């Protein structure tokens, strides 16, 4: 089985721009979660989608949004980028998104905001 | 709110030596606990998890962890470290389909 695929791998943007990141989960997985990883804040939960519905959301401003398509692929969007949004954005998938399930992580998208 | 503390930011061990990475959690109920490992430039890989039952859990790559409710700890151990174990290790507590991670411990292995 192919793993979790995130595109693009690297991205450079300037302040004020917006960006869209993509995540393709493992085939058969219906839950997709997003995490932000920074040296200062560590790994922080952004949101989780299951069957095209956002089920859980972390403590991030409204500039961070996401969606999930009928094929379980997910995108996250960050509008009006700030320097502090520079981070590694990780996507993870699981079958049902239950708390006790193993999460399969992608390699991430490294976003740099200049 | 749940939280996870990994008191050691960086640990160096010699290849073949034993390893213990510390993790303390704060959670109101019986926790779902995890250890993940991240190699440079990679995503996270699950090493092991604990939900209930036997407090000593075995994982992949020869790792094990022991849940101690009285100490709110879930320390990760390996009897003999290999150079390929050099990576960053994250302890996490799960609830409502999300994970709360500790700040990680970077493991360096000397030959």
mmCIF file of C-alpha atoms in Angstrom:
data_model
loop_
_atom_site.group_PDB
_atom_site.id
_atom_site.type_symbol
_atom_site.label_atom_id
_atom_site.label_comp_id
_atom_site.label_asym_id
_atom_site.label_seq_id
_atom_site.Cartn_x
_atom_site.Cartn_y
_atom_site.Cartn_z
ATOM 1 C CA UNK A 1 0.000 0.000 0.000
ATOM 2 C CA UNK A 2 1.207 3.479 -0.746
ATOM 3 C CA UNK A 3 1.777 5.647 2.295
ATOM 4 C CA UNK A 4 0.408 9.072 3.087
ATOM 5 C CA UNK A 5 1.429 11.498 0.365
ATOM 6 C CA UNK A 6 1.825 15.201 0.949
ATOM 7 C CA UNK A 7 2.436 17.760 -1.745
ATOM 8 C CA UNK A 8 4.334 19.901 -2.252
ATOM 9 C CA UNK A 9 7.323 18.878 -0.171
ATOM 10 C CA UNK A 10 8.668 22.420 0.102
ATOM 11 C CA UNK A 11 6.982 25.771 -0.325
ATOM 12 C CA UNK A 12 8.194 29.341 -0.071
ATOM 13 C CA UNK A 13 5.698 32.149 0.244
ATOM 14 C CA UNK A 14 5.715 35.782 1.291
ATOM 15 C CA UNK A 15 3.710 37.421 4.019
ATOM 16 C CA UNK A 16 0.120 38.124 3.105
ATOM 17 C CA UNK A 17 -0.123 35.378 0.520
ATOM 18 C CA UNK A 18 -2.224 32.291 0.902
ATOM 19 C CA UNK A 19 -1.210 28.670 0.488
ATOM 20 C CA UNK A 20 -2.892 25.325 -0.074
ATOM 21 C CA UNK A 21 -1.346 22.044 1.012
ATOM 22 C CA UNK A 22 -2.526 18.655 -0.129
ATOM 23 C CA UNK A 23 -2.673 15.269 1.562
ATOM 24 C CA UNK A 24 -3.591 11.912 0.054
ATOM 25 C CA UNK A 25 -4.277 9.322 2.768
ATOM 26 C CA UNK A 26 -3.637 5.616 2.625
ATOM 27 C CA UNK A 27 -6.251 3.853 0.547
ATOM 28 C CA UNK A 28 -9.202 2.897 2.737
ATOM 29 C CA UNK A 29 -8.446 5.483 5.394
ATOM 30 C CA UNK A 30 -11.292 7.913 5.932
ATOM 31 C CA UNK A 31 -9.820 10.105 8.650
ATOM 32 C CA UNK A 32 -7.230 12.777 7.952
ATOM 33 C CA UNK A 33 -5.617 14.926 10.633
ATOM 34 C CA UNK A 34 -3.290 17.881 10.266
ATOM 35 C CA UNK A 35 -0.503 18.926 12.631
ATOM 36 C CA UNK A 36 1.822 21.897 12.656
ATOM 37 C CA UNK A 37 5.399 21.320 13.805
ATOM 38 C CA UNK A 38 7.674 24.200 14.792
ATOM 39 C CA UNK A 39 10.865 24.302 16.866
ATOM 40 C CA UNK A 40 9.221 26.609 19.384
ATOM 41 C CA UNK A 41 5.759 25.128 19.791
ATOM 42 C CA UNK A 42 6.430 21.519 18.839
ATOM 43 C CA UNK A 43 3.634 19.459 17.326
ATOM 44 C CA UNK A 44 0.203 21.013 17.524
ATOM 45 C CA UNK A 45 -3.107 19.631 16.312
ATOM 46 C CA UNK A 46 -4.847 21.680 13.643
ATOM 47 C CA UNK A 47 -7.951 19.702 12.687
ATOM 48 C CA UNK A 48 -9.345 16.300 11.814
ATOM 49 C CA UNK A 49 -11.669 15.344 8.992
ATOM 50 C CA UNK A 50 -13.749 12.235 8.560
ATOM 51 C CA UNK A 51 -16.062 11.577 5.649
ATOM 52 C CA UNK A 52 -15.775 15.185 4.458
ATOM 53 C CA UNK A 53 -16.739 16.594 7.881
ATOM 54 C CA UNK A 54 -14.508 18.411 10.303
ATOM 55 C CA UNK A 55 -14.870 16.555 13.570
ATOM 56 C CA UNK A 56 -12.296 18.264 15.712
ATOM 57 C CA UNK A 57 -10.370 21.500 15.619
ATOM 58 C CA UNK A 58 -7.325 22.733 17.446
ATOM 59 C CA UNK A 59 -6.634 26.175 18.796
ATOM 60 C CA UNK A 60 -5.603 27.981 15.624
ATOM 61 C CA UNK A 61 -6.959 31.186 14.111
ATOM 62 C CA UNK A 62 -9.570 31.142 11.374
ATOM 63 C CA UNK A 63 -6.865 31.767 8.772
ATOM 64 C CA UNK A 64 -6.252 28.040 8.971
ATOM 65 C CA UNK A 65 -8.905 26.004 7.254
ATOM 66 C CA UNK A 66 -9.268 22.650 5.619
ATOM 67 C CA UNK A 67 -11.528 20.393 3.712
ATOM 68 C CA UNK A 68 -11.846 16.780 2.729
ATOM 69 C CA UNK A 69 -13.071 15.384 -0.540
ATOM 70 C CA UNK A 70 -15.205 12.330 -1.212
ATOM 71 C CA UNK A 71 -12.091 10.287 -2.002
ATOM 72 C CA UNK A 72 -10.717 11.194 1.480
ATOM 73 C CA UNK A 73 -8.006 13.428 0.090
ATOM 74 C CA UNK A 74 -7.638 16.557 2.154
ATOM 75 C CA UNK A 75 -6.375 20.065 1.696
ATOM 76 C CA UNK A 76 -5.504 22.701 4.195
ATOM 77 C CA UNK A 77 -5.391 26.375 3.424
ATOM 78 C CA UNK A 78 -3.663 29.189 5.231
ATOM 79 C CA UNK A 79 -4.687 32.692 4.250
ATOM 80 C CA UNK A 80 -2.866 35.948 4.904
ATOM 81 C CA UNK A 81 0.370 34.206 5.783
ATOM 82 C CA UNK A 82 2.447 35.447 8.698
ATOM 83 C CA UNK A 83 6.113 34.814 9.425
ATOM 84 C CA UNK A 84 5.078 32.621 12.345
ATOM 85 C CA UNK A 85 3.292 30.234 10.006
ATOM 86 C CA UNK A 86 6.654 28.903 8.853
ATOM 87 C CA UNK A 87 6.544 25.286 9.905
ATOM 88 C CA UNK A 88 6.456 21.667 8.867
ATOM 89 C CA UNK A 89 2.846 20.709 8.247
ATOM 90 C CA UNK A 90 2.165 17.044 8.777
ATOM 91 C CA UNK A 91 -0.831 15.096 7.633
ATOM 92 C CA UNK A 92 -1.836 11.793 9.197
ATOM 93 C CA UNK A 93 -4.451 9.261 8.227
ATOM 94 C CA UNK A 94 -6.242 6.391 9.915
ATOM 95 C CA UNK A 95 -9.165 4.147 9.124
ATOM 96 C CA UNK A 96 -11.789 5.632 11.428
ATOM 97 C CA UNK A 97 -9.972 8.349 13.309
ATOM 98 C CA UNK A 98 -10.603 6.672 16.654
ATOM 99 C CA UNK A 99 -8.365 7.818 19.468
ATOM 100 C CA UNK A 100 -6.806 4.388 19.892
ATOM 101 C CA UNK A 101 -5.929 3.983 16.235
ATOM 102 C CA UNK A 102 -2.442 4.166 14.823
ATOM 103 C CA UNK A 103 -1.830 7.304 12.825
ATOM 104 C CA UNK A 104 0.153 7.058 9.616
ATOM 105 C CA UNK A 105 2.040 10.264 8.952
ATOM 106 C CA UNK A 106 3.229 11.739 5.699
ATOM 107 C CA UNK A 107 6.670 13.314 5.352
ATOM 108 C CA UNK A 108 5.170 16.766 5.579
ATOM 109 C CA UNK A 109 5.220 20.042 3.694
ATOM 110 C CA UNK A 110 7.907 22.462 4.802
ATOM 111 C CA UNK A 111 6.455 25.961 4.501
ATOM 112 C CA UNK A 112 8.714 28.983 4.686
ATOM 113 C CA UNK A 113 7.136 32.423 4.907
ATOM 114 C CA UNK A 114 9.436 35.312 3.993
ATOM 115 C CA UNK B 1 -6.692 19.763 29.533
ATOM 116 C CA UNK B 2 -4.224 17.002 28.845
ATOM 117 C CA UNK B 3 -0.525 17.663 28.617
ATOM 118 C CA UNK B 4 2.690 15.732 28.133
ATOM 119 C CA UNK B 5 6.116 16.515 29.520
ATOM 120 C CA UNK B 6 9.351 15.099 28.195
ATOM 121 C CA UNK B 7 11.960 16.488 30.558
ATOM 122 C CA UNK B 8 14.981 15.524 28.487
ATOM 123 C CA UNK B 9 15.506 17.641 25.380
ATOM 124 C CA UNK B 10 18.599 15.795 24.239
ATOM 125 C CA UNK B 11 20.157 12.472 25.244
ATOM 126 C CA UNK B 12 23.384 10.883 24.057
ATOM 127 C CA UNK B 13 24.068 7.182 24.516
ATOM 128 C CA UNK B 14 26.714 4.826 23.208
ATOM 129 C CA UNK B 15 25.734 2.130 20.776
ATOM 130 C CA UNK B 16 24.899 -1.024 22.693
ATOM 131 C CA UNK B 17 23.991 0.846 25.865
ATOM 132 C CA UNK B 18 20.514 0.808 27.347
ATOM 133 C CA UNK B 19 18.107 3.679 26.876
ATOM 134 C CA UNK B 20 15.269 5.184 28.856
ATOM 135 C CA UNK B 21 13.315 8.213 27.656
ATOM 136 C CA UNK B 22 11.045 9.827 30.184
ATOM 137 C CA UNK B 23 7.460 10.916 29.676
ATOM 138 C CA UNK B 24 4.974 12.299 32.165
ATOM 139 C CA UNK B 25 1.383 13.035 31.300
ATOM 140 C CA UNK B 26 -1.539 14.884 32.748
ATOM 141 C CA UNK B 27 -4.966 13.520 31.935
ATOM 142 C CA UNK B 28 -8.190 13.191 33.869
ATOM 143 C CA UNK B 29 -9.148 9.665 32.913
ATOM 144 C CA UNK B 30 -7.390 6.536 31.764
ATOM 145 C CA UNK B 31 -5.103 7.842 29.065
ATOM 146 C CA UNK B 32 -4.378 6.630 25.597
ATOM 147 C CA UNK B 33 -0.588 6.883 25.411
ATOM 148 C CA UNK B 34 1.722 6.677 22.438
ATOM 149 C CA UNK B 35 5.374 6.893 21.509
ATOM 150 C CA UNK B 36 6.277 8.070 18.021
ATOM 151 C CA UNK B 37 9.695 8.431 16.396
ATOM 152 C CA UNK B 38 10.712 10.963 13.765
ATOM 153 C CA UNK B 39 13.824 10.649 11.634
ATOM 154 C CA UNK B 40 15.224 13.799 9.988
ATOM 155 C CA UNK B 41 13.047 15.017 7.155
ATOM 156 C CA UNK B 42 10.440 12.377 7.802
ATOM 157 C CA UNK B 43 7.021 12.083 9.310
ATOM 158 C CA UNK B 44 6.301 10.266 12.534
ATOM 159 C CA UNK B 45 6.181 6.518 12.970
ATOM 160 C CA UNK B 46 4.338 4.783 15.793
ATOM 161 C CA UNK B 47 6.581 2.755 18.097
ATOM 162 C CA UNK B 48 3.952 1.553 20.554
ATOM 163 C CA UNK B 49 0.710 2.458 22.286
ATOM 164 C CA UNK B 50 -1.087 1.789 25.549
ATOM 165 C CA UNK B 51 -4.804 1.874 26.304
ATOM 166 C CA UNK B 52 -5.419 -0.682 29.003
ATOM 167 C CA UNK B 53 -4.348 -4.060 30.294
ATOM 168 C CA UNK B 54 -0.752 -5.060 30.768
ATOM 169 C CA UNK B 55 1.203 -2.011 31.808
ATOM 170 C CA UNK B 56 4.326 -3.137 29.966
ATOM 171 C CA UNK B 57 3.833 -2.802 26.227
ATOM 172 C CA UNK B 58 6.098 -4.013 23.486
ATOM 173 C CA UNK B 59 6.631 -2.093 20.306
ATOM 174 C CA UNK B 60 8.572 -2.208 17.095
ATOM 175 C CA UNK B 61 12.352 -2.051 16.763
ATOM 176 C CA UNK B 62 12.859 -3.632 20.194
ATOM 177 C CA UNK B 63 11.291 -0.781 22.180
ATOM 178 C CA UNK B 64 9.058 -1.201 25.192
ATOM 179 C CA UNK B 65 7.284 1.196 27.528
ATOM 180 C CA UNK B 66 5.829 0.899 30.996
ATOM 181 C CA UNK B 67 2.695 2.689 32.133
ATOM 182 C CA UNK B 68 2.787 3.739 35.781
ATOM 183 C CA UNK B 69 -0.436 5.348 36.853
ATOM 184 C CA UNK B 70 0.868 6.312 40.295
ATOM 185 C CA UNK B 71 3.674 8.306 38.700
ATOM 186 C CA UNK B 72 1.722 9.494 35.640
ATOM 187 C CA UNK B 73 4.578 8.193 33.559
ATOM 188 C CA UNK B 74 5.018 6.247 30.362
ATOM 189 C CA UNK B 75 8.764 5.835 29.909
ATOM 190 C CA UNK B 76 10.246 4.318 26.781
ATOM 191 C CA UNK B 77 13.074 1.800 27.064
ATOM 192 C CA UNK B 78 15.389 -0.199 24.884
ATOM 193 C CA UNK B 79 17.974 -2.623 26.267
ATOM 194 C CA UNK B 80 20.581 -2.087 23.552
ATOM 195 C CA UNK B 81 20.610 0.957 21.298
ATOM 196 C CA UNK B 82 21.649 0.785 17.653
ATOM 197 C CA UNK B 83 23.120 3.681 15.682
ATOM 198 C CA UNK B 84 19.990 3.692 13.515
ATOM 199 C CA UNK B 85 17.910 4.624 16.580
ATOM 200 C CA UNK B 86 19.229 8.178 16.412
ATOM 201 C CA UNK B 87 16.105 10.285 15.898
ATOM 202 C CA UNK B 88 13.610 12.411 17.774
ATOM 203 C CA UNK B 89 11.119 10.668 20.029
ATOM 204 C CA UNK B 90 7.715 12.003 20.936
ATOM 205 C CA UNK B 91 5.399 10.891 23.680
ATOM 206 C CA UNK B 92 1.725 11.699 23.163
ATOM 207 C CA UNK B 93 -1.627 11.395 24.908
ATOM 208 C CA UNK B 94 -4.746 10.918 22.828
ATOM 209 C CA UNK B 95 -8.333 12.028 23.250
ATOM 210 C CA UNK B 96 -11.199 12.940 20.909
ATOM 211 C CA UNK B 97 -9.291 11.667 17.917
ATOM 212 C CA UNK B 98 -6.389 14.035 18.440
ATOM 213 C CA UNK B 99 -2.935 13.689 19.940
ATOM 214 C CA UNK B 100 -1.244 16.059 22.335
ATOM 215 C CA UNK B 101 2.492 15.675 21.962
ATOM 216 C CA UNK B 102 5.386 16.339 24.259
ATOM 217 C CA UNK B 103 8.202 18.549 23.043
ATOM 218 C CA UNK B 104 10.307 15.567 22.063
ATOM 219 C CA UNK B 105 13.649 14.079 23.043
ATOM 220 C CA UNK B 106 16.444 14.039 20.511
ATOM 221 C CA UNK B 107 18.533 10.897 20.774
ATOM 222 C CA UNK B 108 22.115 10.886 19.621
ATOM 223 C CA UNK B 109 23.996 7.580 19.411
ATOM 224 C CA UNK B 110 27.767 7.513 19.564
ATOM 225 C CA UNK B 111 29.729 4.670 18.053
#
